[in-house]
Short mmCIF file of C-alpha atoms in Angstrom, two decimals:
data_model
loop_
_atom_site.label_atom_id
_atom_site.label_comp_id
_atom_site.label_asym_id
_atom_site.label_seq_id
_atom_site.Cartn_x
_atom_site.Cartn_y
_atom_site.Cartn_z
CA MET A 1 60.26 116.27 256.41
CA LYS A 2 61.72 118.14 253.45
CA ARG A 3 65.20 119.51 253.90
CA LEU A 4 66.40 123.01 253.19
CA VAL A 5 70.11 123.57 253.63
CA ILE A 6 71.74 127.00 253.86
CA LEU A 7 75.44 127.28 253.23
CA GLY A 8 76.78 130.29 255.12
CA ALA A 9 75.50 132.00 258.28
CA GLY A 10 76.40 135.54 257.32
CA THR A 11 73.94 138.35 256.76
CA ALA A 12 71.98 136.64 253.98
CA GLY A 13 71.98 133.10 255.51
CA THR A 14 71.10 134.20 259.03
CA THR A 15 68.36 136.59 257.99
CA LEU A 16 66.89 134.00 255.69
CA ALA A 17 66.90 131.32 258.40
CA ASN A 18 64.98 133.57 260.82
CA ARG A 19 62.51 134.69 258.18
CA LEU A 20 61.78 131.22 256.87
CA VAL A 21 61.00 129.49 260.14
CA LYS A 22 58.30 132.11 260.91
CA ARG A 23 56.36 131.39 257.70
CA PRO A 24 53.29 129.12 257.77
CA GLU A 25 54.45 127.27 254.64
CA TRP A 26 57.65 126.29 256.57
CA ASP A 27 55.60 123.45 258.23
CA GLY A 28 57.02 120.15 257.16
CA TRP A 29 60.49 121.55 256.44
CA HIS A 30 63.73 120.96 258.30
CA LEU A 31 66.49 123.59 258.29
CA THR A 32 70.21 122.92 258.34
CA VAL A 33 72.72 125.77 258.40
CA ILE A 34 76.35 124.99 257.59
CA ASP A 35 79.27 127.37 258.21
CA ALA A 36 82.97 126.92 258.84
CA THR A 37 83.38 129.66 261.42
CA ARG A 38 81.54 130.61 264.64
CA GLU A 39 81.76 134.40 264.72
CA HIS A 40 79.28 136.71 263.03
CA TYR A 41 80.85 140.03 262.12
CA TYR A 42 78.94 143.30 261.70
CA GLN A 43 80.93 144.11 258.58
CA PRO A 44 79.82 147.77 258.20
CA GLY A 45 81.59 148.25 261.56
CA PHE A 46 84.98 147.40 259.94
CA LEU A 47 84.89 150.87 258.39
CA LEU A 48 84.63 152.59 261.73
CA LEU A 49 86.95 150.39 263.84
CA PRO A 50 90.14 151.99 262.43
CA PHE A 51 88.90 155.39 263.64
CA GLY A 52 88.25 154.14 267.14
CA VAL A 53 84.46 154.24 266.92
CA TYR A 54 83.53 150.66 267.84
CA ARG A 55 84.79 148.16 270.36
CA LYS A 56 85.21 144.49 269.57
CA GLU A 57 81.93 143.42 271.11
CA ASP A 58 80.08 145.89 268.92
CA VAL A 59 81.11 144.05 265.81
CA VAL A 60 81.67 140.39 266.74
CA ARG A 61 79.07 138.07 268.19
CA PRO A 62 78.46 134.29 268.11
CA LYS A 63 76.57 133.15 265.04
CA ARG A 64 74.70 130.64 267.17
CA TYR A 65 72.88 133.38 269.11
CA TYR A 66 71.38 134.72 265.92
CA LEU A 67 70.13 131.54 264.39
CA PRO A 68 66.76 129.94 265.12
CA THR A 69 66.88 127.32 267.80
CA SER A 70 64.94 124.91 265.62
CA ALA A 71 67.74 124.94 263.00
CA GLU A 72 70.36 122.23 262.92
CA LEU A 73 73.67 124.03 262.98
CA ILE A 74 76.81 122.39 261.60
CA PHE A 75 80.21 124.10 261.95
CA ALA A 76 82.27 122.49 259.27
CA GLU A 77 84.07 123.24 256.01
CA VAL A 78 82.12 122.33 252.86
CA GLU A 79 84.16 120.10 250.60
CA ARG A 80 81.82 120.23 247.68
CA ILE A 81 78.22 120.50 246.57
CA ARG A 82 76.98 117.48 244.63
CA PRO A 83 73.88 118.61 242.74
CA ASP A 84 73.76 115.21 240.97
CA HIS A 85 73.19 113.52 244.40
CA LYS A 86 71.30 116.47 245.93
CA ARG A 87 73.70 116.64 248.84
CA VAL A 88 76.54 118.66 250.38
CA GLU A 89 79.73 116.85 251.25
CA LEU A 90 81.68 118.17 254.21
CA ALA A 91 85.46 118.14 254.69
CA ASP A 92 85.06 115.80 257.69
CA GLY A 93 83.31 113.25 255.41
CA ARG A 94 79.73 113.89 256.51
CA LYS A 95 77.12 114.09 253.79
CA VAL A 96 74.10 116.42 254.16
CA PRO A 97 71.17 115.78 251.83
CA TYR A 98 68.90 118.60 250.64
CA ASP A 99 65.68 119.16 248.77
CA VAL A 100 66.47 122.84 248.37
CA LEU A 101 69.90 124.35 248.73
CA VAL A 102 70.64 128.01 249.37
CA ILE A 103 74.19 129.13 248.73
CA ALA A 104 75.02 132.15 250.83
CA THR A 105 78.79 131.64 251.16
CA GLY A 106 79.70 135.28 250.54
CA THR A 107 83.07 136.58 249.39
CA ASP A 108 86.43 137.08 251.07
CA VAL A 109 89.54 139.15 250.41
CA HIS A 110 92.64 137.56 248.92
CA PRO A 111 95.68 139.77 249.49
CA GLU A 112 97.94 136.87 248.59
CA GLU A 113 96.87 137.23 244.98
CA THR A 114 98.71 140.54 244.57
CA PRO A 115 102.50 140.18 244.71
CA GLY A 116 104.07 142.12 247.58
CA LEU A 117 100.84 142.86 249.39
CA GLN A 118 100.75 140.19 252.08
CA GLU A 119 104.47 139.91 252.75
CA HIS A 120 106.76 141.35 255.45
CA GLU A 121 105.11 144.78 255.44
CA TRP A 122 101.56 143.36 255.78
CA LEU A 123 99.84 144.98 258.77
CA ARG A 124 102.88 147.27 259.20
CA SER A 125 102.86 149.84 256.39
CA ILE A 126 100.30 147.84 254.34
CA HIS A 127 96.82 147.48 255.74
CA THR A 128 93.23 146.64 254.99
CA PHE A 129 89.96 147.29 256.84
CA TYR A 130 88.13 144.51 254.98
CA THR A 131 88.85 142.01 257.78
CA PHE A 132 88.30 142.34 261.51
CA ASP A 133 92.01 141.80 262.35
CA GLY A 134 92.99 144.19 259.59
CA ALA A 135 90.65 146.89 260.87
CA VAL A 136 92.03 146.53 264.42
CA ALA A 137 95.66 146.69 263.18
CA LEU A 138 94.83 149.72 261.04
CA ALA A 139 93.43 151.55 264.09
CA ARG A 140 96.92 151.29 265.65
CA ALA A 141 98.63 152.43 262.46
CA LEU A 142 96.36 155.48 262.06
CA ARG A 143 96.95 156.55 265.65
CA THR A 144 100.71 156.71 265.08
CA PHE A 145 100.61 158.13 261.54
CA LYS A 146 101.72 161.75 261.74
CA GLU A 147 102.72 162.72 258.22
CA GLY A 148 103.15 161.36 254.73
CA ARG A 149 101.01 159.94 251.95
CA LEU A 150 98.04 157.69 252.72
CA VAL A 151 97.04 155.71 249.65
CA ILE A 152 93.72 153.87 249.46
CA ASN A 153 93.76 151.32 246.61
CA ILE A 154 91.10 149.04 245.21
CA VAL A 155 92.90 146.06 243.59
CA GLU A 156 90.03 144.89 241.39
CA MET A 157 86.28 145.10 241.11
CA PRO A 158 83.87 143.73 242.21
CA ILE A 159 84.31 144.33 245.93
CA LYS A 160 82.01 144.16 248.94
CA CYS A 161 80.29 147.44 249.67
CA PRO A 162 81.77 149.45 246.77
CA VAL A 163 81.28 152.74 248.66
CA ALA A 164 83.34 151.68 251.72
CA PRO A 165 86.72 152.70 250.31
CA LEU A 166 85.29 156.14 249.56
CA GLU A 167 83.88 156.41 253.03
CA PHE A 168 87.30 155.46 254.39
CA ALA A 169 88.86 158.38 252.42
CA PHE A 170 86.25 160.82 253.74
CA LEU A 171 86.66 159.63 257.32
CA ALA A 172 90.50 159.75 257.05
CA ASP A 173 90.21 163.37 255.91
CA TRP A 174 88.04 164.18 258.93
CA TYR A 175 90.22 162.19 261.31
CA PHE A 176 93.45 163.91 260.31
CA THR A 177 91.77 167.30 260.25
CA HIS A 178 90.46 166.72 263.76
CA ARG A 179 93.96 165.80 264.93
CA GLY A 180 95.43 168.92 263.32
CA LEU A 181 97.57 166.89 260.95
CA ARG A 182 95.65 167.22 257.71
CA ASP A 183 98.19 169.65 256.09
CA ARG A 184 100.91 167.04 256.65
CA VAL A 185 98.88 164.03 255.41
CA GLU A 186 98.25 163.62 251.72
CA ILE A 187 95.32 161.36 250.82
CA VAL A 188 95.31 159.54 247.46
CA TYR A 189 92.45 157.32 246.17
CA ALA A 190 93.65 154.92 243.47
CA THR A 191 90.91 152.96 241.77
CA PRO A 192 90.58 150.72 238.65
CA LEU A 193 87.27 152.49 237.88
CA PRO A 194 87.12 155.49 235.54
CA GLY A 195 85.92 157.67 238.41
CA ALA A 196 84.95 157.71 242.07
CA PHE A 197 82.07 155.28 241.79
CA THR A 198 80.52 152.76 239.44
CA ARG A 199 77.39 154.73 238.48
CA PRO A 200 77.80 158.03 236.53
CA LYS A 201 75.66 160.43 238.56
CA ALA A 202 76.82 159.25 241.96
CA SER A 203 80.40 159.13 240.67
CA GLU A 204 80.20 162.80 239.71
CA MET A 205 78.67 163.85 243.07
CA LEU A 206 81.17 161.80 245.09
CA GLY A 207 84.07 162.89 242.83
CA ASN A 208 83.24 166.54 243.57
CA LEU A 209 83.12 165.75 247.27
CA LEU A 210 86.58 164.11 247.12
CA ALA A 211 87.98 167.15 245.30
CA GLU A 212 86.45 169.44 247.96
CA ARG A 213 88.16 167.42 250.67
CA ASN A 214 91.48 167.58 248.85
CA ILE A 215 91.57 163.84 248.22
CA LYS A 216 93.39 163.10 244.99
CA VAL A 217 91.78 160.46 242.71
CA VAL A 218 93.92 158.30 240.43
CA SER A 219 91.44 156.53 238.14
CA GLU A 220 91.90 153.48 235.90
CA PHE A 221 94.79 152.32 238.09
CA ASN A 222 95.06 148.53 237.87
CA VAL A 223 97.67 147.41 240.41
CA MET A 224 100.00 144.62 239.25
CA GLU A 225 102.26 144.49 242.32
CA VAL A 226 103.33 146.25 245.49
CA ASP A 227 106.97 146.89 246.31
CA PRO A 228 106.89 146.73 250.06
CA ASP A 229 110.50 147.97 250.50
CA LYS A 230 110.29 150.94 248.12
CA ARG A 231 106.71 151.49 249.31
CA LEU A 232 105.11 151.85 245.95
CA LEU A 233 102.25 150.43 243.89
CA ARG A 234 102.98 149.49 240.30
CA SER A 235 100.22 149.12 237.71
CA TYR A 236 100.06 146.84 234.69
CA ASP A 237 100.78 149.82 232.47
CA GLU A 238 103.88 150.80 234.47
CA GLN A 239 102.48 153.71 236.47
CA GLU A 240 103.79 153.99 240.01
CA ILE A 241 102.27 155.46 243.15
CA GLU A 242 104.41 155.94 246.25
CA TYR A 243 102.90 155.61 249.68
CA ASP A 244 103.84 155.88 253.34
CA LEU A 245 100.71 154.06 254.52
CA LEU A 246 98.80 151.82 252.13
CA VAL A 247 95.18 150.82 252.78
CA SER A 248 94.44 148.08 250.30
CA ILE A 249 91.08 146.63 249.30
CA PRO A 250 92.38 143.23 248.08
CA LEU A 251 90.96 141.03 245.35
CA HIS A 252 87.60 139.49 246.34
CA LEU A 253 86.77 135.86 245.58
CA GLY A 254 83.83 133.65 246.38
CA ALA A 255 84.20 130.55 248.54
CA GLU A 256 86.71 127.85 247.62
CA ALA A 257 83.99 125.24 247.98
CA ILE A 258 82.23 126.84 245.02
CA ALA A 259 85.35 126.35 242.92
CA ARG A 260 85.76 122.76 244.14
CA SER A 261 82.12 122.11 243.17
CA GLU A 262 82.87 123.63 239.72
CA MET A 263 79.88 125.89 240.09
CA GLY A 264 81.59 129.26 239.97
CA ASP A 265 82.92 131.75 237.46
CA GLU A 266 86.51 133.04 237.38
CA TYR A 267 85.84 134.75 240.75
CA ASN A 268 84.12 131.64 242.28
CA PHE A 269 80.83 133.56 242.12
CA VAL A 270 77.84 131.43 241.17
CA PRO A 271 76.08 132.30 237.90
CA THR A 272 72.62 133.34 239.10
CA ASP A 273 69.32 134.27 237.49
CA ARG A 274 69.06 138.00 237.95
CA HIS A 275 65.42 138.02 238.89
CA THR A 276 64.56 134.69 240.58
CA LEU A 277 68.00 134.08 242.21
CA LEU A 278 68.04 130.45 241.06
CA ALA A 279 71.52 129.15 240.30
CA LYS A 280 71.68 128.97 236.49
CA GLY A 281 71.08 125.46 235.30
CA TYR A 282 69.40 124.22 238.52
CA ASP A 283 65.84 124.27 239.82
CA ASP A 284 66.61 123.43 243.46
CA ILE A 285 69.63 125.66 244.18
CA PHE A 286 69.31 129.37 245.02
CA VAL A 287 72.08 131.89 245.55
CA LEU A 288 71.82 134.90 247.89
CA GLY A 289 74.07 137.71 248.99
CA ASP A 290 77.67 138.23 247.90
CA ALA A 291 77.99 134.68 246.49
CA THR A 292 76.12 135.57 243.31
CA ASP A 293 77.64 136.84 240.05
CA LEU A 294 74.88 139.42 239.70
CA PRO A 295 75.59 142.98 238.59
CA ALA A 296 74.19 144.29 241.91
CA SER A 297 76.24 145.67 244.75
CA LYS A 298 77.77 143.15 247.09
CA ALA A 299 76.16 144.77 250.15
CA GLY A 300 74.05 143.90 253.19
CA SER A 301 71.05 145.81 251.85
CA VAL A 302 71.10 143.75 248.64
CA ALA A 303 71.30 140.51 250.69
CA HIS A 304 68.34 141.74 252.70
CA PHE A 305 66.22 142.55 249.61
CA GLN A 306 67.15 139.19 248.10
CA VAL A 307 65.99 137.42 251.25
CA ASP A 308 62.62 139.23 250.93
CA VAL A 309 62.38 138.01 247.33
CA PHE A 310 63.36 134.43 248.21
CA VAL A 311 60.84 134.24 251.06
CA GLU A 312 58.10 135.54 248.79
CA ASN A 313 58.99 133.02 246.09
CA PHE A 314 59.48 130.14 248.51
CA ARG A 315 55.74 130.00 249.12
CA ARG A 316 55.21 129.69 245.38
CA TYR A 317 58.00 127.11 245.16
CA VAL A 318 56.36 124.98 247.83
CA ASP A 319 53.03 125.21 246.00
CA GLY A 320 54.68 124.16 242.75
CA LEU A 321 54.05 127.55 241.13
CA GLU A 322 56.35 129.30 238.74
CA LEU A 323 58.81 131.68 240.48
CA LEU A 324 58.19 135.35 240.04
CA PRO A 325 61.03 137.52 238.64
CA LEU A 326 60.96 139.71 241.72
CA PHE A 327 64.55 140.79 242.28
CA ASP A 328 65.40 144.13 240.57
CA GLY A 329 68.96 144.64 241.82
CA HIS A 330 67.80 147.06 244.51
CA SER A 331 70.61 148.48 246.61
CA ASN A 332 70.45 151.10 249.39
CA CYS A 333 73.67 152.46 250.89
CA PHE A 334 74.58 155.06 253.47
CA ILE A 335 77.87 156.73 252.62
CA GLU A 336 79.71 158.32 255.53
CA THR A 337 81.29 161.53 254.30
CA GLY A 338 82.85 162.71 257.56
CA TYR A 339 82.15 165.72 259.79
CA GLY A 340 79.02 163.99 261.11
CA LYS A 341 77.40 163.82 257.70
CA GLY A 342 76.39 161.17 255.20
CA VAL A 343 74.94 160.62 251.75
CA LEU A 344 72.23 158.03 251.01
CA ILE A 345 71.93 156.35 247.63
CA ASP A 346 69.14 154.06 246.41
CA PHE A 347 69.32 152.32 243.01
CA ASN A 348 68.82 149.09 241.09
CA TYR A 349 69.91 147.24 237.94
CA ASP A 350 68.42 149.83 235.68
CA VAL A 351 68.04 153.03 237.64
CA GLU A 352 71.14 154.86 238.80
CA PRO A 353 71.28 156.74 242.14
CA LEU A 354 69.08 159.83 241.83
CA PRO A 355 68.53 162.80 244.11
CA GLY A 356 65.30 163.00 246.13
CA MET A 357 63.92 162.09 249.55
CA PHE A 358 63.74 158.66 251.21
CA PRO A 359 61.75 156.69 252.17
CA LEU A 360 58.79 159.09 252.01
CA PRO A 361 58.52 161.24 248.86
CA GLY A 362 59.07 164.95 249.69
CA VAL A 363 59.22 164.24 253.42
CA GLY A 364 62.25 161.97 253.80
CA PRO A 365 63.60 162.32 256.41
CA MET A 366 66.65 161.20 254.48
CA PRO A 367 67.78 163.16 251.42
CA LEU A 368 69.12 161.09 248.54
CA LEU A 369 72.50 161.81 246.85
CA ARG A 370 73.08 164.82 249.14
CA GLU A 371 75.12 165.23 252.31
CA SER A 372 73.14 165.52 255.51
CA ARG A 373 73.40 164.86 259.27
CA VAL A 374 70.26 162.72 259.18
CA ASN A 375 71.98 160.24 256.89
CA HIS A 376 74.93 159.98 259.27
CA TRP A 377 72.58 159.21 262.16
CA GLY A 378 70.79 156.73 259.96
CA LYS A 379 74.03 154.89 259.46
CA LEU A 380 74.83 154.76 263.19
CA LEU A 381 71.30 153.66 264.05
CA PHE A 382 71.67 150.85 261.54
CA HIS A 383 74.10 149.12 263.87
CA TRP A 384 71.28 148.52 266.33
CA VAL A 385 68.81 147.69 263.55
CA TYR A 386 71.24 145.10 262.15
CA TRP A 387 71.75 143.08 265.30
CA ASN A 388 68.26 143.41 266.70
CA MET A 389 65.96 143.54 263.73
CA LEU A 390 67.51 142.56 260.43
CA LEU A 391 69.37 139.39 261.50
CA ARG A 392 66.46 138.37 263.71
CA GLY A 393 64.23 138.32 260.68
CA HIS A 394 61.96 141.24 261.54
CA GLU A 395 60.68 142.99 258.49
CA LEU A 396 62.06 146.46 257.88
CA PRO A 397 59.94 149.26 256.41
CA ILE A 398 61.91 149.32 253.14
CA PRO A 399 60.40 147.44 250.24
CA ALA A 400 62.55 144.86 248.47
CA ARG A 401 61.86 146.46 245.06
CA MET A 402 63.14 149.90 244.44
CA SER A 403 60.56 152.67 244.35
CA MET A 404 60.77 155.68 242.07
CA ALA A 405 58.58 157.66 244.51
CA GLY A 406 60.53 160.57 245.99
CA LYS A 407 63.23 160.48 243.33
CA GLU A 408 63.85 163.52 241.13
CA ILE A 409 64.23 162.67 237.48
CA GLU A 410 65.93 165.46 235.59
CA GLU A 411 67.01 163.64 232.50
CA ALA A 412 66.09 160.44 230.73
CA VAL A 413 67.07 157.50 232.88
CA SER A 414 69.16 155.01 231.07
CA MET B 1 90.04 149.60 189.25
CA THR B 2 89.17 150.36 192.83
CA VAL B 3 91.59 151.28 195.48
CA LYS B 4 90.66 149.88 198.90
CA THR B 5 90.58 152.79 201.28
CA ALA B 6 90.01 152.68 204.99
CA LYS B 7 86.38 153.50 205.56
CA THR B 8 85.02 155.07 208.68
CA LEU B 9 82.26 153.60 210.82
CA GLU B 10 80.03 156.42 209.69
CA GLU B 11 80.46 155.57 206.07
CA LEU B 12 79.56 151.97 206.87
CA GLY B 13 76.48 153.17 208.73
CA ILE B 14 77.55 151.65 212.05
CA GLN B 15 76.05 153.19 215.15
CA LEU B 16 77.92 153.48 218.47
CA ASP B 17 76.48 154.20 221.89
CA ALA B 18 77.61 157.03 224.19
CA GLU B 19 80.58 154.99 225.40
CA GLY B 20 81.67 153.94 221.92
CA PHE B 21 80.30 150.39 221.91
CA LEU B 22 78.37 148.99 218.92
CA VAL B 23 74.65 149.57 219.34
CA ASN B 24 73.93 146.42 217.41
CA PRO B 25 76.52 143.65 217.98
CA ASP B 26 75.26 141.87 214.85
CA ASP B 27 76.80 144.70 212.75
CA TRP B 28 80.25 143.47 213.65
CA THR B 29 82.72 142.33 211.02
CA PRO B 30 86.51 141.90 211.19
CA GLU B 31 86.74 145.07 209.12
CA ILE B 32 84.92 147.02 211.82
CA ALA B 33 87.30 145.57 214.42
CA GLU B 34 90.20 146.98 212.37
CA ILE B 35 88.58 150.41 212.22
CA ILE B 36 87.78 150.59 215.94
CA ALA B 37 91.27 149.33 216.80
CA ARG B 38 92.80 152.02 214.62
CA GLU B 39 90.75 154.62 216.48
CA GLU B 40 92.28 153.26 219.68
CA GLY B 41 95.74 153.45 218.15
CA ILE B 42 96.13 149.70 217.93
CA GLU B 43 97.37 147.80 214.87
CA LEU B 44 95.86 144.29 215.14
CA THR B 45 98.32 141.38 215.09
CA ASP B 46 97.61 137.64 215.20
CA ARG B 47 97.93 137.80 218.98
CA HIS B 48 95.31 140.56 219.15
CA TRP B 49 93.03 138.41 217.04
CA GLU B 50 93.53 135.43 219.40
CA VAL B 51 92.18 137.60 222.20
CA ILE B 52 89.35 138.99 220.11
CA ASN B 53 88.29 135.51 218.99
CA PHE B 54 88.40 134.24 222.54
CA VAL B 55 86.27 137.14 223.69
CA ARG B 56 83.68 136.60 220.94
CA THR B 57 83.47 132.83 221.62
CA TYR B 58 83.05 133.60 225.32
CA TYR B 59 80.26 135.98 224.45
CA GLU B 60 78.49 133.37 222.39
CA GLU B 61 78.65 130.91 225.28
CA HIS B 62 77.87 133.24 228.18
CA GLY B 63 75.75 136.00 226.61
CA GLU B 64 78.04 138.72 227.96
CA PRO B 65 81.63 139.81 227.38
CA PRO B 66 84.32 138.36 229.71
CA THR B 67 85.86 140.29 232.53
CA LEU B 68 89.63 140.78 232.46
CA ARG B 69 90.05 137.91 234.90
CA ALA B 70 88.04 135.59 232.63
CA ILE B 71 90.29 136.46 229.70
CA THR B 72 93.42 135.71 231.69
CA LYS B 73 92.15 132.65 233.53
CA ARG B 74 90.04 131.01 230.82
CA GLY B 75 91.80 132.40 227.80
CA GLY B 76 95.25 131.81 229.20
CA ILE B 77 96.61 135.21 228.24
CA PRO B 78 98.76 136.87 230.94
CA THR B 79 97.35 140.11 232.34
CA LYS B 80 100.59 142.01 231.65
CA GLU B 81 100.47 141.04 227.99
CA LEU B 82 96.84 142.07 227.73
CA TYR B 83 97.81 145.54 228.90
CA GLN B 84 100.52 145.61 226.27
CA LEU B 85 98.14 144.50 223.51
CA PHE B 86 95.23 146.71 224.58
CA PRO B 87 96.65 149.47 226.78
CA LYS B 88 94.47 151.08 229.45
CA GLY B 89 91.56 148.88 230.38
CA PRO B 90 92.03 145.81 228.15
CA ALA B 91 88.72 144.12 229.00
CA LYS B 92 86.73 147.20 227.93
CA LYS B 93 88.94 147.84 224.92
CA VAL B 94 88.73 144.28 223.58
CA ALA B 95 84.97 144.19 224.10
CA ARG B 96 84.68 147.39 222.07
CA ILE B 97 86.87 146.11 219.23
CA ALA B 98 85.10 142.74 219.31
CA GLY B 99 81.77 144.55 218.81
CA LEU B 100 80.31 143.60 222.17
CA GLY B 101 78.81 145.60 224.99
CA LYS B 102 80.68 146.96 228.01
CA PRO B 103 81.84 144.14 230.34
CA LYS B 104 80.29 144.08 233.81
CA GLY B 105 82.57 143.48 236.73
CA CYS B 106 82.06 146.89 238.15
CA ILE B 107 78.86 147.87 239.85
#
């Protein structure tokens, strides 16, 4: 038997495991999945938890239930990857050999990297919704917040789901309006980016939407430290922003094991071939999901499209054929904009989000880069799709490679 | 006798893209760095050059300009100082002065 080892049973790792074992070419292969923790989180749910939308069981389920029964499952910390010996060494001393290794170790938030953030005011006046515990604590804080300045701050890019902080701002506007407190709550969005989003056209559209909702944007704000007693953020160029309630999106780093293996960049992300997903410098190690250093969004949709690409190429890999450069950076995100509406964006490495209809040209039903109720329902429906179809390895009717069909091109696409 | 006057990028025939980065990184010379820096209101000191040289070496090794974190972690220059040397978005500013493309790091 040949051995394929997946590090990480998150969205990418779990989906891949379920997809692989269904393939005819999987015959003769043995699957091992290694992860340090037992809970699988529906991370898009972290955005809605603070607003009282989901219960715990909607977003947390055992990883084991979602992995194929034929897979060997090891719950242990990875000490380091030893490509020279083609094996993974675990913290408890075990050694797991592989023929093919898939790194899907994701990324985590590191509030301890910003002075003042994770100190005595952490989870009191300083919050995050990027962890389960943080999202639950923030729900309590929002319920009791009656007036003052709510500041949403991105510490540093890249982050998981780069639209989530914007969605949080839109939902906060809706939430406080609904409670009749909006005129007493000021909402400020402080970002290191030059505008609301990373891509020009979407940034303009979303920037206008923020202005409409009376959400103030402070751009190019690079936070150096937080003063938890004076309740202010201080940037490297000495600007200050006061807050009453801070919602921080802390620094994101890849897994420590990647650093210990000396395979990561300065963020512990693994340098990855942008089209084949092979780890640079290796022919038997692939990287999927948030663990890569690719200039694609760190998002579930990207992980899903990468799994499609990997599965397609795995057949060629087994047959000894050259890998096809299939991955195009495709990303597809629902953006909740509040009031029961949402915006859908679809883009890749080279094509920025464009207006149009998705997935069927002219028909939709989902409009691109425009607010609509259908997009909001699409996002809610996705919760069911995630647990019951995506993780289980059922194919979804969205192609891995981005399609230009249905997109309106007004100007030259850069 | 010729008096050395500060030339503009236009006079040197250097093309910039919409965001002010060199269209052709091979056009770069230290003189061009001085001109772009002046446009940014920066007078280049030895310390500036240390950063620029690090960024250019990194580019040669990695094929892309470093993120701010790479400059601080690998180049050993404190973030705070980088903001003093190249105010407002140091990673982007250094990349521009060093004649390279826009650093990734934001998607």
